[in-house]
Protein backbone atom coordinates (compact mmCIF):
# COMPACT_ATOMS: atom_id res chain seq x y z
CA UNK A 1 0.00 0.00 0.00
CA UNK A 2 1.29 3.45 -0.85
CA UNK A 3 0.35 5.92 1.84
CA UNK A 4 2.43 9.06 2.27
CA UNK A 5 0.92 9.62 5.71
CA UNK A 6 2.84 6.64 7.12
CA UNK A 7 6.39 7.36 5.84
CA UNK A 8 6.26 3.90 4.29
CA UNK A 9 8.90 2.06 2.34
CA UNK A 10 7.47 0.90 -0.95
CA UNK A 11 8.68 -2.09 -2.97
CA UNK A 12 8.34 -0.59 -6.43
CA UNK A 13 8.89 -2.12 -9.85
CA UNK A 14 9.22 -0.02 -13.02
CA UNK A 15 6.30 0.06 -15.45
CA UNK A 16 5.82 1.51 -18.90
CA UNK A 17 3.89 4.77 -19.19
CA UNK A 18 1.12 2.86 -21.03
CA UNK A 19 0.45 0.94 -17.78
CA UNK A 20 -0.17 4.11 -15.73
CA UNK A 21 -3.78 4.49 -14.65
CA UNK A 22 -5.39 6.87 -17.11
CA UNK A 23 -7.47 8.60 -14.44
CA UNK A 24 -4.32 10.07 -12.84
CA UNK A 25 -3.84 12.26 -15.90
CA UNK A 26 -7.00 14.14 -14.92
CA UNK A 27 -4.94 15.58 -12.03
CA UNK A 28 -2.23 16.95 -14.32
CA UNK A 29 -1.72 20.68 -14.70
CA UNK A 30 -0.80 22.29 -18.03
CA UNK A 31 2.53 21.00 -19.29
CA UNK A 32 2.79 18.17 -16.76
CA UNK A 33 4.29 14.96 -18.14
CA UNK A 34 5.17 11.53 -16.80
CA UNK A 35 8.93 11.03 -16.39
CA UNK A 36 9.09 7.66 -14.55
CA UNK A 37 6.41 5.27 -13.28
CA UNK A 38 6.40 2.35 -10.84
CA UNK A 39 3.96 -0.05 -9.22
CA UNK A 40 3.42 -2.39 -6.32
CA UNK A 41 0.78 -5.10 -6.68
CA UNK A 42 -2.09 -2.63 -7.31
CA UNK A 43 -0.71 0.78 -6.36
CA UNK A 44 1.35 3.11 -8.52
CA UNK A 45 3.93 5.85 -8.00
CA UNK A 46 4.34 8.39 -10.78
CA UNK A 47 7.20 10.89 -11.12
CA UNK A 48 6.14 13.81 -13.30
CA UNK A 49 8.03 16.95 -14.22
CA UNK A 50 6.15 18.76 -11.40
CA UNK A 51 5.65 16.27 -8.53
CA UNK A 52 5.40 12.72 -7.27
CA UNK A 53 1.89 11.22 -7.39
CA UNK A 54 0.90 8.09 -5.46
CA UNK A 55 -2.19 6.12 -6.37
CA UNK A 56 -3.40 3.95 -3.48
CA UNK A 57 -5.97 1.43 -4.77
CA UNK A 58 -8.35 0.52 -1.94
CA UNK A 59 -10.97 -2.09 -1.21
CA UNK A 60 -11.63 -5.51 -2.65
CA UNK A 61 -12.84 -4.24 -6.01
CA UNK A 62 -10.20 -1.53 -6.35
CA UNK A 63 -12.78 1.05 -7.44
CA UNK A 64 -11.85 3.38 -4.58
CA UNK A 65 -8.54 5.16 -5.03
CA UNK A 66 -6.62 7.71 -3.02
CA UNK A 67 -4.33 10.16 -4.86
CA UNK A 68 -1.53 11.88 -2.96
CA UNK A 69 0.97 14.35 -4.36
CA UNK A 70 4.36 15.52 -3.17
CA UNK A 71 5.61 18.61 -5.03
CA UNK A 72 9.31 18.89 -5.79
CA UNK A 73 9.25 22.56 -4.79
CA UNK A 74 9.03 21.70 -1.08
CA UNK A 75 11.88 19.16 -0.96
CA UNK A 76 14.50 20.17 1.60
CA UNK A 77 16.82 17.17 1.25
CA UNK A 78 17.01 13.90 -0.63
CA UNK A 79 19.31 10.90 -0.76
CA UNK A 80 19.71 8.06 -3.24
CA UNK A 81 21.24 4.68 -2.54
CA UNK A 82 22.39 2.63 -5.50
CA UNK A 83 22.26 -1.13 -5.94
CA UNK A 84 25.16 -3.18 -4.65
CA UNK A 85 27.38 -5.32 -6.82
CA UNK A 86 26.04 -8.81 -7.71
CA UNK A 87 23.16 -8.71 -5.25
CA UNK A 88 20.71 -11.60 -5.39
CA UNK A 89 17.76 -9.22 -5.00
CA UNK A 90 18.96 -5.87 -6.36
CA UNK A 91 17.25 -2.79 -5.00
CA UNK A 92 17.89 0.91 -4.72
CA UNK A 93 16.37 3.53 -2.43
CA UNK A 94 15.26 7.14 -2.45
CA UNK A 95 14.79 9.11 0.76
CA UNK A 96 13.12 12.54 0.63
CA UNK A 97 12.68 15.07 3.43
CA UNK A 98 10.32 17.97 2.92
CA UNK A 99 10.55 21.46 4.41
CA UNK A 100 7.75 20.68 6.89
CA UNK A 101 9.70 17.68 8.28
CA UNK A 102 7.71 15.00 6.46
CA UNK A 103 9.81 12.16 5.08
CA UNK A 104 9.15 9.57 2.40
CA UNK A 105 11.29 6.55 1.62
CA UNK A 106 10.98 4.47 -1.53
CA UNK A 107 12.55 1.10 -2.26
CA UNK A 108 12.85 0.17 -5.93
CA UNK A 109 13.19 -3.46 -7.01
CA UNK A 110 15.03 -4.61 -10.09
CA UNK A 111 17.03 -2.64 -12.58
CA UNK A 112 16.15 1.00 -11.74
CA UNK A 113 18.55 3.84 -12.54
CA UNK A 114 18.26 5.65 -9.20
CA UNK A 115 20.90 8.19 -10.28
CA UNK A 116 18.57 9.26 -13.11
CA UNK A 117 15.77 9.84 -10.60
CA UNK A 118 18.15 11.78 -8.33
CA UNK A 119 19.30 13.92 -11.24
CA UNK A 120 15.69 14.57 -12.25
CA UNK A 121 14.76 15.71 -8.72
CA UNK A 122 17.89 17.90 -8.58
CA UNK A 123 16.97 19.57 -11.85
CA UNK A 124 13.53 20.46 -10.51
CA UNK A 125 14.60 21.74 -7.10
CA UNK A 126 17.85 23.52 -8.03
CA UNK A 127 16.59 25.51 -11.03
PDB file of C-alpha atoms in Angstrom:
ATOM      1  CA  UNK A   1       0.000   0.000   0.000  1.00  0.00           C
ATOM      2  CA  UNK A   2       1.292   3.447  -0.851  1.00  0.00           C
ATOM      3  CA  UNK A   3       0.346   5.917   1.838  1.00  0.00           C
ATOM      4  CA  UNK A   4       2.425   9.063   2.265  1.00  0.00           C
ATOM      5  CA  UNK A   5       0.918   9.619   5.711  1.00  0.00           C
ATOM      6  CA  UNK A   6       2.840   6.638   7.115  1.00  0.00           C
ATOM      7  CA  UNK A   7       6.386   7.363   5.843  1.00  0.00           C
ATOM      8  CA  UNK A   8       6.263   3.904   4.287  1.00  0.00           C
ATOM      9  CA  UNK A   9       8.900   2.061   2.340  1.00  0.00           C
ATOM     10  CA  UNK A  10       7.472   0.904  -0.955  1.00  0.00           C
ATOM     11  CA  UNK A  11       8.685  -2.091  -2.972  1.00  0.00           C
ATOM     12  CA  UNK A  12       8.336  -0.590  -6.428  1.00  0.00           C
ATOM     13  CA  UNK A  13       8.887  -2.117  -9.846  1.00  0.00           C
ATOM     14  CA  UNK A  14       9.223  -0.016 -13.019  1.00  0.00           C
ATOM     15  CA  UNK A  15       6.303   0.062 -15.446  1.00  0.00           C
ATOM     16  CA  UNK A  16       5.823   1.508 -18.904  1.00  0.00           C
ATOM     17  CA  UNK A  17       3.895   4.766 -19.193  1.00  0.00           C
ATOM     18  CA  UNK A  18       1.125   2.865 -21.025  1.00  0.00           C
ATOM     19  CA  UNK A  19       0.446   0.944 -17.778  1.00  0.00           C
ATOM     20  CA  UNK A  20      -0.167   4.113 -15.733  1.00  0.00           C
ATOM     21  CA  UNK A  21      -3.781   4.487 -14.652  1.00  0.00           C
ATOM     22  CA  UNK A  22      -5.387   6.867 -17.112  1.00  0.00           C
ATOM     23  CA  UNK A  23      -7.469   8.602 -14.440  1.00  0.00           C
ATOM     24  CA  UNK A  24      -4.321  10.070 -12.840  1.00  0.00           C
ATOM     25  CA  UNK A  25      -3.835  12.260 -15.900  1.00  0.00           C
ATOM     26  CA  UNK A  26      -6.997  14.135 -14.924  1.00  0.00           C
ATOM     27  CA  UNK A  27      -4.942  15.582 -12.028  1.00  0.00           C
ATOM     28  CA  UNK A  28      -2.225  16.948 -14.315  1.00  0.00           C
ATOM     29  CA  UNK A  29      -1.720  20.677 -14.701  1.00  0.00           C
ATOM     30  CA  UNK A  30      -0.799  22.295 -18.033  1.00  0.00           C
ATOM     31  CA  UNK A  31       2.525  21.000 -19.288  1.00  0.00           C
ATOM     32  CA  UNK A  32       2.787  18.169 -16.758  1.00  0.00           C
ATOM     33  CA  UNK A  33       4.286  14.962 -18.136  1.00  0.00           C
ATOM     34  CA  UNK A  34       5.170  11.530 -16.798  1.00  0.00           C
ATOM     35  CA  UNK A  35       8.933  11.028 -16.387  1.00  0.00           C
ATOM     36  CA  UNK A  36       9.094   7.657 -14.547  1.00  0.00           C
ATOM     37  CA  UNK A  37       6.411   5.268 -13.283  1.00  0.00           C
ATOM     38  CA  UNK A  38       6.401   2.350 -10.841  1.00  0.00           C
ATOM     39  CA  UNK A  39       3.963  -0.045  -9.217  1.00  0.00           C
ATOM     40  CA  UNK A  40       3.419  -2.386  -6.320  1.00  0.00           C
ATOM     41  CA  UNK A  41       0.778  -5.101  -6.684  1.00  0.00           C
ATOM     42  CA  UNK A  42      -2.089  -2.635  -7.306  1.00  0.00           C
ATOM     43  CA  UNK A  43      -0.715   0.784  -6.360  1.00  0.00           C
ATOM     44  CA  UNK A  44       1.354   3.109  -8.522  1.00  0.00           C
ATOM     45  CA  UNK A  45       3.931   5.848  -8.000  1.00  0.00           C
ATOM     46  CA  UNK A  46       4.344   8.392 -10.781  1.00  0.00           C
ATOM     47  CA  UNK A  47       7.197  10.886 -11.116  1.00  0.00           C
ATOM     48  CA  UNK A  48       6.144  13.809 -13.304  1.00  0.00           C
ATOM     49  CA  UNK A  49       8.032  16.949 -14.221  1.00  0.00           C
ATOM     50  CA  UNK A  50       6.151  18.756 -11.399  1.00  0.00           C
ATOM     51  CA  UNK A  51       5.650  16.270  -8.528  1.00  0.00           C
ATOM     52  CA  UNK A  52       5.397  12.722  -7.270  1.00  0.00           C
ATOM     53  CA  UNK A  53       1.890  11.215  -7.387  1.00  0.00           C
ATOM     54  CA  UNK A  54       0.905   8.095  -5.460  1.00  0.00           C
ATOM     55  CA  UNK A  55      -2.193   6.116  -6.367  1.00  0.00           C
ATOM     56  CA  UNK A  56      -3.404   3.947  -3.478  1.00  0.00           C
ATOM     57  CA  UNK A  57      -5.972   1.433  -4.773  1.00  0.00           C
ATOM     58  CA  UNK A  58      -8.347   0.519  -1.937  1.00  0.00           C
ATOM     59  CA  UNK A  59     -10.967  -2.090  -1.213  1.00  0.00           C
ATOM     60  CA  UNK A  60     -11.631  -5.514  -2.649  1.00  0.00           C
ATOM     61  CA  UNK A  61     -12.843  -4.244  -6.014  1.00  0.00           C
ATOM     62  CA  UNK A  62     -10.201  -1.527  -6.355  1.00  0.00           C
ATOM     63  CA  UNK A  63     -12.779   1.049  -7.437  1.00  0.00           C
ATOM     64  CA  UNK A  64     -11.855   3.379  -4.579  1.00  0.00           C
ATOM     65  CA  UNK A  65      -8.535   5.164  -5.028  1.00  0.00           C
ATOM     66  CA  UNK A  66      -6.616   7.714  -3.017  1.00  0.00           C
ATOM     67  CA  UNK A  67      -4.334  10.157  -4.864  1.00  0.00           C
ATOM     68  CA  UNK A  68      -1.526  11.876  -2.958  1.00  0.00           C
ATOM     69  CA  UNK A  69       0.967  14.349  -4.360  1.00  0.00           C
ATOM     70  CA  UNK A  70       4.362  15.521  -3.174  1.00  0.00           C
ATOM     71  CA  UNK A  71       5.606  18.607  -5.029  1.00  0.00           C
ATOM     72  CA  UNK A  72       9.315  18.891  -5.790  1.00  0.00           C
ATOM     73  CA  UNK A  73       9.251  22.564  -4.786  1.00  0.00           C
ATOM     74  CA  UNK A  74       9.027  21.696  -1.076  1.00  0.00           C
ATOM     75  CA  UNK A  75      11.878  19.160  -0.964  1.00  0.00           C
ATOM     76  CA  UNK A  76      14.497  20.168   1.602  1.00  0.00           C
ATOM     77  CA  UNK A  77      16.819  17.175   1.249  1.00  0.00           C
ATOM     78  CA  UNK A  78      17.009  13.900  -0.632  1.00  0.00           C
ATOM     79  CA  UNK A  79      19.311  10.902  -0.758  1.00  0.00           C
ATOM     80  CA  UNK A  80      19.709   8.061  -3.242  1.00  0.00           C
ATOM     81  CA  UNK A  81      21.239   4.676  -2.537  1.00  0.00           C
ATOM     82  CA  UNK A  82      22.388   2.626  -5.503  1.00  0.00           C
ATOM     83  CA  UNK A  83      22.265  -1.135  -5.940  1.00  0.00           C
ATOM     84  CA  UNK A  84      25.157  -3.184  -4.647  1.00  0.00           C
ATOM     85  CA  UNK A  85      27.381  -5.323  -6.825  1.00  0.00           C
ATOM     86  CA  UNK A  86      26.043  -8.808  -7.715  1.00  0.00           C
ATOM     87  CA  UNK A  87      23.159  -8.705  -5.247  1.00  0.00           C
ATOM     88  CA  UNK A  88      20.707 -11.598  -5.389  1.00  0.00           C
ATOM     89  CA  UNK A  89      17.764  -9.220  -4.998  1.00  0.00           C
ATOM     90  CA  UNK A  90      18.962  -5.870  -6.356  1.00  0.00           C
ATOM     91  CA  UNK A  91      17.246  -2.791  -4.996  1.00  0.00           C
ATOM     92  CA  UNK A  92      17.892   0.911  -4.716  1.00  0.00           C
ATOM     93  CA  UNK A  93      16.373   3.526  -2.431  1.00  0.00           C
ATOM     94  CA  UNK A  94      15.261   7.143  -2.447  1.00  0.00           C
ATOM     95  CA  UNK A  95      14.793   9.111   0.764  1.00  0.00           C
ATOM     96  CA  UNK A  96      13.115  12.535   0.633  1.00  0.00           C
ATOM     97  CA  UNK A  97      12.679  15.066   3.426  1.00  0.00           C
ATOM     98  CA  UNK A  98      10.315  17.972   2.920  1.00  0.00           C
ATOM     99  CA  UNK A  99      10.553  21.456   4.409  1.00  0.00           C
ATOM    100  CA  UNK A 100       7.750  20.682   6.887  1.00  0.00           C
ATOM    101  CA  UNK A 101       9.697  17.677   8.284  1.00  0.00           C
ATOM    102  CA  UNK A 102       7.706  15.002   6.458  1.00  0.00           C
ATOM    103  CA  UNK A 103       9.814  12.161   5.081  1.00  0.00           C
ATOM    104  CA  UNK A 104       9.154   9.572   2.399  1.00  0.00           C
ATOM    105  CA  UNK A 105      11.286   6.546   1.624  1.00  0.00           C
ATOM    106  CA  UNK A 106      10.975   4.469  -1.534  1.00  0.00           C
ATOM    107  CA  UNK A 107      12.552   1.098  -2.264  1.00  0.00           C
ATOM    108  CA  UNK A 108      12.847   0.167  -5.928  1.00  0.00           C
ATOM    109  CA  UNK A 109      13.186  -3.458  -7.012  1.00  0.00           C
ATOM    110  CA  UNK A 110      15.026  -4.614 -10.091  1.00  0.00           C
ATOM    111  CA  UNK A 111      17.029  -2.635 -12.584  1.00  0.00           C
ATOM    112  CA  UNK A 112      16.151   0.999 -11.744  1.00  0.00           C
ATOM    113  CA  UNK A 113      18.546   3.835 -12.539  1.00  0.00           C
ATOM    114  CA  UNK A 114      18.260   5.648  -9.204  1.00  0.00           C
ATOM    115  CA  UNK A 115      20.896   8.185 -10.285  1.00  0.00           C
ATOM    116  CA  UNK A 116      18.573   9.261 -13.114  1.00  0.00           C
ATOM    117  CA  UNK A 117      15.769   9.840 -10.600  1.00  0.00           C
ATOM    118  CA  UNK A 118      18.146  11.778  -8.329  1.00  0.00           C
ATOM    119  CA  UNK A 119      19.303  13.925 -11.245  1.00  0.00           C
ATOM    120  CA  UNK A 120      15.694  14.573 -12.247  1.00  0.00           C
ATOM    121  CA  UNK A 121      14.764  15.708  -8.720  1.00  0.00           C
ATOM    122  CA  UNK A 122      17.889  17.898  -8.583  1.00  0.00           C
ATOM    123  CA  UNK A 123      16.971  19.571 -11.851  1.00  0.00           C
ATOM    124  CA  UNK A 124      13.526  20.461 -10.512  1.00  0.00           C
ATOM    125  CA  UNK A 125      14.599  21.739  -7.099  1.00  0.00           C
ATOM    126  CA  UNK A 126      17.848  23.517  -8.030  1.00  0.00           C
ATOM    127  CA  UNK A 127      16.590  25.505 -11.034  1.00  0.00           C
TER     128      UNK A 127
END
